[in-house]
Coordinates of N, CA and C in Angstrom, one line a residue:
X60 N -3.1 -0.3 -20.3 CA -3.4 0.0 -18.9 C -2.2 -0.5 -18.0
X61 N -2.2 0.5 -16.9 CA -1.0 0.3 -16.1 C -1.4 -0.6 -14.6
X62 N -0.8 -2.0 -13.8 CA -0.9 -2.1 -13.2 C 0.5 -2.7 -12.0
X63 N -0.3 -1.9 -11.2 CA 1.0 -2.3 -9.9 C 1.2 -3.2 -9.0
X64 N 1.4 -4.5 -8.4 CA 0.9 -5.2 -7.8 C 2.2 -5.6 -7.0
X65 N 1.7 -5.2 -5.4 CA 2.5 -5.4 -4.9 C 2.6 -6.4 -4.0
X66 N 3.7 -6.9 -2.9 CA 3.2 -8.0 -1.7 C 4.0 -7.9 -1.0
X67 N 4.2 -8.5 0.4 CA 5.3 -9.0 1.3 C 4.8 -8.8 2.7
X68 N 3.7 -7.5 2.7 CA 3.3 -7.0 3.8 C 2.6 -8.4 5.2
X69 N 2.8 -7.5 6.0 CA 2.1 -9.2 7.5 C 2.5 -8.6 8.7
X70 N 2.4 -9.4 9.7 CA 2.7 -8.9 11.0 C 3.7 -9.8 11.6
X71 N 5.2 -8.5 11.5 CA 5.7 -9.1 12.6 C 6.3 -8.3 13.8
X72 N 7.3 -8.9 14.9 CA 7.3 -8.4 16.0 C 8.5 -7.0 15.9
X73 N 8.9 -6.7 16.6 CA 9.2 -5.3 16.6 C 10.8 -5.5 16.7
X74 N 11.8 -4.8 15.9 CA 12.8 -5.6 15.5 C 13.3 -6.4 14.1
X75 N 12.1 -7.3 13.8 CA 12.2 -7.9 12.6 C 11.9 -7.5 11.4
X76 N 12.4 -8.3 10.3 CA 12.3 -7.8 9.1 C 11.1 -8.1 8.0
X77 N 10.8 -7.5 7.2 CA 10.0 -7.6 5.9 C 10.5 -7.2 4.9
X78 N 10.5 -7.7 3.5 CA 10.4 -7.5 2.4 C 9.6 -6.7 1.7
X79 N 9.0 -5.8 1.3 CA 8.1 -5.6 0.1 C 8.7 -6.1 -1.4
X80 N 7.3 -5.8 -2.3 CA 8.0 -6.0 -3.3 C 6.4 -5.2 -4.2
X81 N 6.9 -4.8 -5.3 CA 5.9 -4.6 -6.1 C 6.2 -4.5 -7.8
X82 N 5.8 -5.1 -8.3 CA 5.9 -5.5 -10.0 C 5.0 -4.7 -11.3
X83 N 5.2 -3.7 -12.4 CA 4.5 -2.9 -13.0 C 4.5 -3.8 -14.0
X84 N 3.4 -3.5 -14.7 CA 2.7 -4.2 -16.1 C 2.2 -3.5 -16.5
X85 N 2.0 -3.9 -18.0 CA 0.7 -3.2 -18.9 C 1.8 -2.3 -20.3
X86 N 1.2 -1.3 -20.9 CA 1.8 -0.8 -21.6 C 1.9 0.4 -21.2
X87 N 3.6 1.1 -21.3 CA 3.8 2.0 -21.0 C 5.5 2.4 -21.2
X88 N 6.2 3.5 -21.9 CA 7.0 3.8 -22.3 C 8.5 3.7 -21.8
X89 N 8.0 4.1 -20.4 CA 9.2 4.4 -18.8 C 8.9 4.4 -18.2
X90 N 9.5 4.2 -17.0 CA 8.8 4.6 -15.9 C 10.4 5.1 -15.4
X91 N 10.1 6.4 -14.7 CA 11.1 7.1 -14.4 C 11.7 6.5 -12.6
X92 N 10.8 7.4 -11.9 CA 10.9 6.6 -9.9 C 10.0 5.9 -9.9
X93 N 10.5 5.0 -8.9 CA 9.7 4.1 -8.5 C 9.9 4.2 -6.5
X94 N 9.0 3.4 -5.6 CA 8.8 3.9 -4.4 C 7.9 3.1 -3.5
X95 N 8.1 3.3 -2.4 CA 6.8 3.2 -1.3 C 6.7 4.4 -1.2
X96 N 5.3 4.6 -0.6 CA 4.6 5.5 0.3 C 3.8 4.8 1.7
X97 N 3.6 5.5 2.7 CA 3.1 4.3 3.8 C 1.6 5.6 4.5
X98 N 0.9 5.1 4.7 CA -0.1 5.6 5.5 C -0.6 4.6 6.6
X99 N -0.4 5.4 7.6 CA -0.8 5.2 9.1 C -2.4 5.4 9.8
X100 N -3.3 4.9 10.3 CA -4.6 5.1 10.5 C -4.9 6.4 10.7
X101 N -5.4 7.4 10.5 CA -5.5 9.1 10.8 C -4.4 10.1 10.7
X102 N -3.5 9.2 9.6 CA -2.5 10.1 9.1 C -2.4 10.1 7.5
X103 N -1.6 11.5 6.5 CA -1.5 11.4 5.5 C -0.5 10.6 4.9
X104 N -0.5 10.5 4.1 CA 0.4 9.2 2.9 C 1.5 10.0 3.0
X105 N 2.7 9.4 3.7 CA 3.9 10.0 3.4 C 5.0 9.0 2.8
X106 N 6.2 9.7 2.3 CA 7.2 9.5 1.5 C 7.9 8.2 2.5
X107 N 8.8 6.8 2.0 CA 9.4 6.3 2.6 C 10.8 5.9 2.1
X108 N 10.2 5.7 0.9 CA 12.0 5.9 0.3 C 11.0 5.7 -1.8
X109 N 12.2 6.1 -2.0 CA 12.1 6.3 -3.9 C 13.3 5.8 -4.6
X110 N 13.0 5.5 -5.9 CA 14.8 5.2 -6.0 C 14.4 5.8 -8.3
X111 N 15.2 6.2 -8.5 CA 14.7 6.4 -10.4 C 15.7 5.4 -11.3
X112 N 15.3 5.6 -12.4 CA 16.0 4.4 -13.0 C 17.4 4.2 -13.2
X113 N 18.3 5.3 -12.9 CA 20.2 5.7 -12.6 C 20.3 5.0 -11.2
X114 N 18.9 4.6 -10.4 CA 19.5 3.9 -8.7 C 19.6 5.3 -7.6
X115 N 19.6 6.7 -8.3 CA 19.5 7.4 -7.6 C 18.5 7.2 -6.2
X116 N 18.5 7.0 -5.2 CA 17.7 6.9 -4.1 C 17.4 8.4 -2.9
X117 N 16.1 8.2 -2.3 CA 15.9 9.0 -1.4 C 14.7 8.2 -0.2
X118 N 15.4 8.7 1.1 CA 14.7 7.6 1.9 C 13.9 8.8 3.2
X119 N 13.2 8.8 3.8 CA 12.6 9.6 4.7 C 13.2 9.2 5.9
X120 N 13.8 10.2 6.5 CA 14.7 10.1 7.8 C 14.4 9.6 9.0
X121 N 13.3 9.0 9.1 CA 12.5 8.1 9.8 C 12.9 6.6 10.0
X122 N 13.5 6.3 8.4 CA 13.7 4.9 7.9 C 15.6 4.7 7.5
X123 N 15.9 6.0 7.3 CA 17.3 5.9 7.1 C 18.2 5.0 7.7
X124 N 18.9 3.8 7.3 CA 19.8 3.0 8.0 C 18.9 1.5 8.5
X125 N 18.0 1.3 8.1 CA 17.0 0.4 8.3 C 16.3 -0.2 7.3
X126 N 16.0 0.7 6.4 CA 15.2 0.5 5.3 C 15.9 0.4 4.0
X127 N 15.7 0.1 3.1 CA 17.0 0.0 2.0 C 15.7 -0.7 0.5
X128 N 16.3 0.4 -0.5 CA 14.8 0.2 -1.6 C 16.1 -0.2 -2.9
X129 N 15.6 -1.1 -3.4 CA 16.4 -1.7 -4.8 C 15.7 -1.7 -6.0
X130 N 15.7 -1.6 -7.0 CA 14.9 -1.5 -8.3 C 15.7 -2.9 -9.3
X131 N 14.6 -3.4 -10.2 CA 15.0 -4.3 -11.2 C 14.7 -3.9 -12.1
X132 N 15.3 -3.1 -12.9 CA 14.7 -2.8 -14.0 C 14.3 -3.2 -15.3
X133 N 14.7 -4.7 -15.5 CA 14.6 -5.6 -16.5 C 13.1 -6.3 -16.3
X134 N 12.9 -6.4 -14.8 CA 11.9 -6.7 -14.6 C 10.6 -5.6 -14.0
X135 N 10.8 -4.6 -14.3 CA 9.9 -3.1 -13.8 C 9.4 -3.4 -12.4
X136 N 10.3 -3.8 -11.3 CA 10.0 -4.6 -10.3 C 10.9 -3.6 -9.1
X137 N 10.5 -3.3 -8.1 CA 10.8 -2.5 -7.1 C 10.2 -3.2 -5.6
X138 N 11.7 -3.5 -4.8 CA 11.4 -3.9 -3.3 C 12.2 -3.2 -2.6
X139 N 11.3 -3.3 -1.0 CA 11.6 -2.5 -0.1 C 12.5 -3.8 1.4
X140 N 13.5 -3.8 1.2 CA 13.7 -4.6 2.6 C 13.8 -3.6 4.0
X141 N 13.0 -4.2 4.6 CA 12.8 -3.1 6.2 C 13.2 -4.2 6.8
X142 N 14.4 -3.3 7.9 CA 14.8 -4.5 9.1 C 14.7 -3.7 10.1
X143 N 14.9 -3.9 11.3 CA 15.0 -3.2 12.8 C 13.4 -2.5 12.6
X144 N 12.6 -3.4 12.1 CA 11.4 -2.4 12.0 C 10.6 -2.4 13.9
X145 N 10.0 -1.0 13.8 CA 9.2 -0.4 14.8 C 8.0 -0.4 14.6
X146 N 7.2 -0.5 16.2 CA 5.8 -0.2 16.2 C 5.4 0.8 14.9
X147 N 6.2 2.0 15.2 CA 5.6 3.1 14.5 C 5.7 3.2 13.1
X148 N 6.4 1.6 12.5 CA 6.6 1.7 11.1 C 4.9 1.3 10.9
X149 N 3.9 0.8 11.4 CA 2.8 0.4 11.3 C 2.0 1.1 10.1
X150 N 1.9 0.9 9.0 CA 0.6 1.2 8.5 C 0.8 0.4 6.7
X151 N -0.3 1.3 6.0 CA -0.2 0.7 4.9 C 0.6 0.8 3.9
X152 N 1.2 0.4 2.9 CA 2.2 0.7 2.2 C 1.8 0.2 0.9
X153 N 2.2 1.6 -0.1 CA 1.6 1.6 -1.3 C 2.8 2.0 -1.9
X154 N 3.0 0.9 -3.3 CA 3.8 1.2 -3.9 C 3.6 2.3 -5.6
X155 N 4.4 3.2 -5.6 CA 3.8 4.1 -6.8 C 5.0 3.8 -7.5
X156 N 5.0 4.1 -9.3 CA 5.4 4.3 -10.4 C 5.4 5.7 -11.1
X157 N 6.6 6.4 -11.3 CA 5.9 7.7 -12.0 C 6.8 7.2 -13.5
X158 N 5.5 7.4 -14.2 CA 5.9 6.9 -16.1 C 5.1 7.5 -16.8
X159 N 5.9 7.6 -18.0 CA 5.2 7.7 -19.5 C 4.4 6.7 -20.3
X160 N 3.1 6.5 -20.2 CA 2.5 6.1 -21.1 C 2.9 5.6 -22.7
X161 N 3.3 6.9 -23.0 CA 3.9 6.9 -24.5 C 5.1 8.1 -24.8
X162 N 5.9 8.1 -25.8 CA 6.9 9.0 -25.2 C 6.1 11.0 -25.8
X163 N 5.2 11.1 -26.0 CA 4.8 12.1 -26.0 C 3.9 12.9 -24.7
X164 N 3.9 12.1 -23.5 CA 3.2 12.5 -22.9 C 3.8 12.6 -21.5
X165 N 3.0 13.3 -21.2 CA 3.7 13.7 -19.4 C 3.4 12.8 -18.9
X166 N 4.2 12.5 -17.7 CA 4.6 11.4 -16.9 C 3.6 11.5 -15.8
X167 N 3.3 10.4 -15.3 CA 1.8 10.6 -14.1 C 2.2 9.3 -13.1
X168 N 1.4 9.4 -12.4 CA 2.1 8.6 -11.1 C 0.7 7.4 -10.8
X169 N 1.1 6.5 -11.1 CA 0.3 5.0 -10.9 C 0.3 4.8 -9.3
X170 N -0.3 3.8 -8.8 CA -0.7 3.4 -7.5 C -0.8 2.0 -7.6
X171 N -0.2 1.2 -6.6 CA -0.4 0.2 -6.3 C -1.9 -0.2 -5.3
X172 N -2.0 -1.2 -4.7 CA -3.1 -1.5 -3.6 C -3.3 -1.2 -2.0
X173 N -2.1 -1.7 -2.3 CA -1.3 -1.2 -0.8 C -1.2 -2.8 -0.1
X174 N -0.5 -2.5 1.0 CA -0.4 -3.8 1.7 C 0.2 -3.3 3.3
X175 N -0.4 -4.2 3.9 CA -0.4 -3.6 5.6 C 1.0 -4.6 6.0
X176 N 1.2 -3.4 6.7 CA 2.5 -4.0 7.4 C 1.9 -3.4 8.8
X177 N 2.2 -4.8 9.9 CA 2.2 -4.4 11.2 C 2.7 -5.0 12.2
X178 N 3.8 -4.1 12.9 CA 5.0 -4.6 13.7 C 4.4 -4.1 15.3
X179 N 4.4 -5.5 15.9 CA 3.9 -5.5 17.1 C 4.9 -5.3 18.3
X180 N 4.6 -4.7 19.7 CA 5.9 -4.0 20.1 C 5.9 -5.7 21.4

């Protein structure tokens, strides 16, 4: 069984920084990308940055120049440092894993809990 456990989320003021972080366990072959996703009250789950296990990265143009995602891959461990953050970075943030179980099998995308971030203006 695969679990994601992530943290760092809280409230701060508008401008300041946060950390994420989120750590994969259990058994499982690879994990290829690793990522936030963030959802906003009455909005859908969108993309905020991804990174795969080459460091390859992609960040949502929203966050570009602010946001910055790093992987450990010794430790299956993926954080998100957000600085100059905005009101509108406000919502919840879930961190996903896409891996292989075993190496015969298609790759599927795990979910973290989420954790609220909220930056007051």
């Amino acid at each position: 069984q695969v679990q994601l456990v992530g943290s760092g989320g809280g409230l701060v003021q508008a401008g300041g920084s946060l950390r994420l972080s989120c750590a994969a366990s259990g058994s499982f072959f690879a994990i290829n990308a690793m990522g936030w996703y963030r959802q906003a009250p009455g909005q859908q789950r969108e993309l905020v940055a991804t990174i795969t296990s080459s460091g390859s990265t992609n960040y949502a143009d929203s966050v570009k120049g602010r946001f910055t995602i790093v992987r450990d891959n010794a430790k299956n461990t993926v954080y998100l440092q957000m600085n100059s953050l905005k009101p509108e970075d406000t919502a919840v943030y879930y961190c996903n894993a896409r891996l292989k179980t075993a190496r015969w099998v298609r790759e599927s995308d795990y979910w973290g809990q989420g954790t609220q971030v909220t930056v007051s203006s």
